[in-house]
Structures are given as structure tokens and as C-alpha cells.
Tab-separated table of C-alpha atoms in Angstrom:
chain	number	residue	atom	x	y	z
A	47	MET	CA	9.746	-197.089	-23.638
A	48	ALA	CA	13.453	-195.883	-23.043
A	49	ASP	CA	13.999	-192.310	-20.669
A	50	HIS	CA	13.916	-189.597	-23.481
A	51	ASP	CA	17.207	-188.457	-22.675
A	52	THR	CA	19.123	-192.087	-22.740
A	53	LEU	CA	21.421	-192.874	-25.811
A	54	ALA	CA	19.185	-195.511	-26.745
A	55	PRO	CA	16.958	-194.813	-30.180
A	56	SER	CA	13.378	-195.722	-29.674
A	57	ALA	CA	11.791	-198.658	-30.557
A	58	TRP	CA	9.327	-197.147	-32.726
A	59	VAL	CA	10.881	-194.529	-34.248
A	60	MET	CA	13.103	-196.993	-34.951
A	61	ARG	CA	10.916	-199.390	-36.910
A	62	TRP	CA	9.233	-196.189	-38.425
A	63	ALA	CA	12.452	-194.560	-39.543
A	64	HIS	CA	13.671	-196.085	-42.673
A	65	LEU	CA	10.101	-193.986	-44.123
A	66	VAL	CA	12.043	-190.554	-43.883
A	67	SER	CA	14.966	-190.802	-47.280
A	68	ARG	CA	18.338	-190.318	-46.921
A	69	GLY	CA	19.255	-186.727	-47.402
A	70	ALA	CA	16.602	-185.641	-45.711
A	71	ARG	CA	15.614	-182.760	-43.938
A	72	VAL	CA	14.521	-184.422	-39.928
A	73	LEU	CA	13.186	-181.792	-36.911
A	74	ASP	CA	13.668	-183.932	-34.026
A	75	LEU	CA	11.297	-181.763	-31.368
A	76	ALA	CA	12.143	-181.221	-27.991
A	77	CYS	CA	15.331	-183.944	-28.792
A	78	GLY	CA	16.587	-183.974	-24.780
A	79	HIS	CA	19.894	-185.171	-26.223
A	80	GLY	CA	19.275	-185.959	-29.705
A	81	ARG	CA	19.262	-189.639	-29.536
A	82	HIS	CA	17.178	-189.814	-32.305
A	83	ALA	CA	18.817	-186.664	-34.804
A	84	ARG	CA	21.577	-188.448	-34.122
A	85	LEU	CA	19.743	-191.940	-36.258
A	86	PHE	CA	19.083	-189.803	-38.820
A	87	ALA	CA	22.153	-188.150	-38.983
A	88	ARG	CA	23.793	-191.531	-39.311
A	89	ARG	CA	21.324	-192.341	-41.749
A	90	GLY	CA	22.849	-189.396	-43.857
A	91	CYS	CA	20.119	-186.237	-43.038
A	92	THR	CA	19.713	-182.729	-42.679
A	93	VAL	CA	18.947	-182.559	-39.128
A	94	THR	CA	17.329	-179.578	-36.780
A	95	ALA	CA	17.614	-180.392	-33.362
A	96	VAL	CA	15.650	-178.134	-30.956
A	97	ASP	CA	15.289	-178.577	-27.238
A	98	ARG	CA	15.395	-175.824	-24.302
A	99	ASP	CA	17.557	-178.088	-22.353
A	100	ALA	CA	21.210	-175.846	-23.786
A	101	ALA	CA	24.187	-178.189	-21.620
A	102	ALA	CA	21.381	-180.982	-23.779
A	103	LEU	CA	21.771	-179.307	-26.970
A	104	GLU	CA	25.614	-179.122	-26.140
A	105	ALA	CA	27.071	-182.627	-26.920
A	106	LEU	CA	24.966	-182.308	-30.060
A	107	ALA	CA	26.997	-178.751	-31.913
A	108	ALA	CA	29.990	-181.222	-33.124
A	109	ILE	CA	27.850	-183.802	-35.031
A	110	GLY	CA	28.044	-183.496	-38.691
A	111	GLY	CA	24.571	-182.371	-40.346
A	112	ILE	CA	22.766	-182.191	-36.942
A	113	ARG	CA	22.312	-178.105	-36.405
A	114	THR	CA	21.218	-176.360	-32.772
A	115	LEU	CA	17.790	-174.866	-31.762
A	116	HIS	CA	18.033	-174.047	-29.024
A	117	VAL	CA	14.462	-172.884	-28.333
A	118	ASP	CA	11.644	-173.047	-25.277
A	119	LEU	CA	9.476	-174.793	-28.085
A	120	GLU	CA	6.074	-173.435	-25.532
A	121	LEU	CA	6.656	-169.856	-25.711
A	122	GLY	CA	6.720	-167.098	-28.894
A	123	PRO	CA	6.110	-167.732	-31.815
A	124	TRP	CA	6.862	-170.928	-33.866
A	125	PRO	CA	10.504	-171.265	-34.249
A	126	PHE	CA	9.598	-172.512	-38.410
A	127	GLY	CA	7.955	-170.257	-40.339
A	128	ALA	CA	6.528	-172.139	-43.069
A	129	ASP	CA	9.673	-174.068	-43.269
A	130	GLN	CA	9.170	-177.705	-43.439
A	131	PHE	CA	10.811	-181.141	-42.985
A	132	ASP	CA	10.788	-184.155	-45.121
A	133	GLY	CA	10.748	-185.689	-41.606
A	134	ILE	CA	9.595	-185.032	-37.910
A	135	VAL	CA	10.214	-187.273	-35.467
A	136	VAL	CA	8.602	-186.827	-30.952
A	137	THR	CA	9.027	-188.407	-28.230
A	138	ASN	CA	8.418	-187.640	-24.852
A	139	TYR	CA	6.938	-184.990	-25.073
A	140	LEU	CA	3.406	-183.044	-25.564
A	141	PHE	CA	1.826	-179.211	-26.169
A	142	ARG	CA	-1.198	-179.442	-27.817
A	143	PRO	CA	-1.059	-175.725	-28.795
A	144	ARG	CA	1.836	-176.843	-30.978
A	145	LEU	CA	-0.201	-180.170	-32.727
A	146	GLY	CA	-1.348	-178.882	-35.228
A	147	LEU	CA	1.591	-176.457	-36.964
A	148	LEU	CA	3.692	-180.233	-37.235
A	149	ALA	CA	0.776	-181.382	-39.846
A	150	GLU	CA	1.960	-178.104	-41.513
A	151	ALA	CA	6.127	-178.672	-41.043
A	152	LEU	CA	5.841	-181.718	-43.510
A	153	SER	CA	6.123	-181.161	-47.333
A	154	VAL	CA	4.594	-183.243	-49.605
A	155	GLY	CA	5.424	-187.107	-48.865
A	156	GLY	CA	6.746	-186.032	-45.165
A	157	VAL	CA	6.540	-188.966	-42.353
A	158	LEU	CA	5.593	-187.157	-39.129
A	159	ILE	CA	6.280	-190.039	-35.871
A	160	TYR	CA	5.091	-189.225	-32.621
A	161	GLU	CA	5.129	-191.645	-29.628
A	162	THR	CA	4.293	-190.261	-25.705
A	163	PHE	CA	2.309	-190.989	-22.425
A	164	MET	CA	-1.416	-190.966	-22.556
A	165	LEU	CA	-3.654	-191.387	-20.141
A	166	GLY	CA	-3.189	-194.170	-17.533
A	167	ASN	CA	0.386	-193.139	-17.347
A	168	GLU	CA	0.151	-191.700	-13.803
A	169	ALA	CA	-0.419	-195.224	-12.388
A	170	PHE	CA	2.988	-196.044	-13.618
A	171	GLY	CA	4.743	-192.486	-12.462
A	172	ARG	CA	6.376	-189.148	-14.505
A	173	PRO	CA	4.227	-187.811	-16.363
A	174	ARG	CA	0.770	-187.527	-13.935
A	175	ASN	CA	0.262	-184.134	-15.316
A	176	PRO	CA	-3.311	-184.463	-17.756
A	177	GLU	CA	-1.653	-181.470	-19.451
A	178	PHE	CA	0.741	-183.641	-20.639
A	179	LEU	CA	-1.019	-187.191	-21.684
A	180	LEU	CA	-1.930	-187.561	-24.532
A	181	ARG	CA	-6.063	-189.272	-24.121
A	182	GLU	CA	-7.204	-192.016	-26.317
A	183	ASN	CA	-7.309	-192.920	-30.187
A	184	GLU	CA	-5.798	-188.185	-29.870
A	185	LEU	CA	-3.423	-188.576	-32.328
A	186	ILE	CA	-5.330	-189.716	-34.474
A	187	GLU	CA	-8.516	-187.461	-34.520
A	188	VAL	CA	-5.288	-184.639	-34.881
A	189	PHE	CA	-2.963	-186.050	-37.320
A	190	GLY	CA	-5.810	-188.119	-38.948
A	191	ALA	CA	-7.327	-185.684	-40.974
A	192	SER	CA	-4.468	-184.555	-42.610
A	193	LEU	CA	-1.594	-186.341	-42.341
A	194	THR	CA	-1.987	-190.229	-44.237
A	195	PRO	CA	-2.322	-192.960	-41.382
A	196	ILE	CA	0.476	-195.550	-40.750
A	197	ALA	CA	0.198	-197.549	-38.075
A	198	PHE	CA	-0.934	-196.388	-34.536
A	199	GLU	CA	-1.146	-197.858	-31.371
A	200	GLN	CA	-2.298	-197.931	-27.580
A	201	GLY	CA	-1.441	-198.576	-24.431
A	202	ALA	CA	0.298	-200.381	-21.401
A	203	ILE	CA	4.437	-201.111	-22.135
A	204	GLN	CA	5.507	-204.130	-20.180
A	205	GLY	CA	9.759	-203.414	-19.544
A	206	PRO	CA	11.970	-202.607	-16.845
A	207	ARG	CA	9.793	-198.908	-17.086
A	208	PRO	CA	6.211	-199.580	-17.602
A	209	ALA	CA	4.248	-197.035	-19.028
A	210	VAL	CA	0.725	-195.360	-20.796
A	211	ILE	CA	1.881	-194.427	-24.276
A	212	GLN	CA	0.364	-193.583	-27.407
A	213	ARG	CA	2.277	-193.534	-30.407
A	214	PHE	CA	1.181	-193.106	-33.845
A	215	VAL	CA	3.237	-192.724	-37.482
A	216	GLY	CA	1.753	-190.386	-40.705
A	217	VAL	CA	2.878	-188.907	-43.581
A	218	ARG	CA	1.363	-185.852	-45.810
A	219	ALA	CA	0.194	-187.085	-49.344
A	220	THR	CA	-0.650	-184.848	-51.715
A	221	PRO	CA	-4.868	-183.995	-51.721
A	222	ALA	CA	-5.025	-186.213	-54.777
A	223	ALA	CA	-3.104	-189.180	-53.424
A	224	ARG	CA	-5.961	-188.379	-49.692
A	225	VAL	CA	-8.361	-188.692	-52.068
A	226	ALA	CA	-7.675	-192.250	-53.473
A	227	LEU	CA	-6.535	-194.027	-51.025
A	228	ALA	CA	-9.681	-193.019	-48.956
A	229	ASN	CA	-11.362	-194.808	-51.777
């Protein structure tokens, strides 16, 4: 998995980005230097790139299709109120008190693409704090009742930067569609 601040998009996000329609409203949460905001802007989306690092956001200010928002997502109220997005991407970030808000912030048909570290990663490096590491199956448990799961993976990955990660893609379906999918 690439570092959060490199400009190369995550392979997981690249794999599932096609599920977010061109021209969609996308939220890149804890975007760092905006590798995924750039990806979705190139795909014709209108992106809100959010991070607490003002310097990282500055590099995105001149890119068409990207609106930056400098905010600490862990302090104060949810900065989006009742706004909804057609796509939400989160990589290498976990703040459990806001997880439930992500599904609510998706419009019907909206796609959540999530990838971050899980327990076991402490053997490979940072993060090591369990507060920032998902538990086994946690993304499925958190989003499975509110989103239709499309893909889920968890476990160790090899490569230049070995890690233990969890990945999830889900769609917010209409209530009728969720019933039909369940049957």
C-alpha cells in the first residue's frame, strides 16, 4: 500500500473508482496531499478534499474540480451537516466516532471506498496504536447493515512496504434494492 502522502493513488481505489460516475460529487476524507482527489478530479468529478494539514491542501488549491476544506475531522461537529456525496474515499485514516456518518453522507447509489490498517500492522510499523487499527471484520460490521457490500479484503500484504490492512467497498442502495439483494 502506497504512503498516504505520495501522489500515486492506491491500487484498491483505482480498482473501484469506476463505480463512481463521472461528474459525481466525491468526498476525499483525510486526503493528505490529495492523491485520490486528483484521481477523481481527472475523472470529471467535483471533489471536496478534507484534511487538517493546511500545507498539504495548498497544493490542491489550483486544481480544477477540487475544493479544499481545512478542518480537523476529530474535533467539533461533522463539517458536512446533511450534505451527501456520490462517492467517499478514505485511505490510511481511522476515527471510529465518525464511521457511522460516512454511510449517512452517501447519496442513494453512492459508493464508499475504504482502505486502512488493521490489527497486526504493529508488527510492520506504524500505526501501532490499536485506536488507529481496525479489528478483524470491522468495516463489514460497521457498514454491512447500511451499505450493500461490493468487495472486502483483509490481511497481510507484501511488497516494498508490508502491512496488515482492511479494505471495503459498499454502495448505499435504496431500501427496496437492499431487500431485493437480500432475497
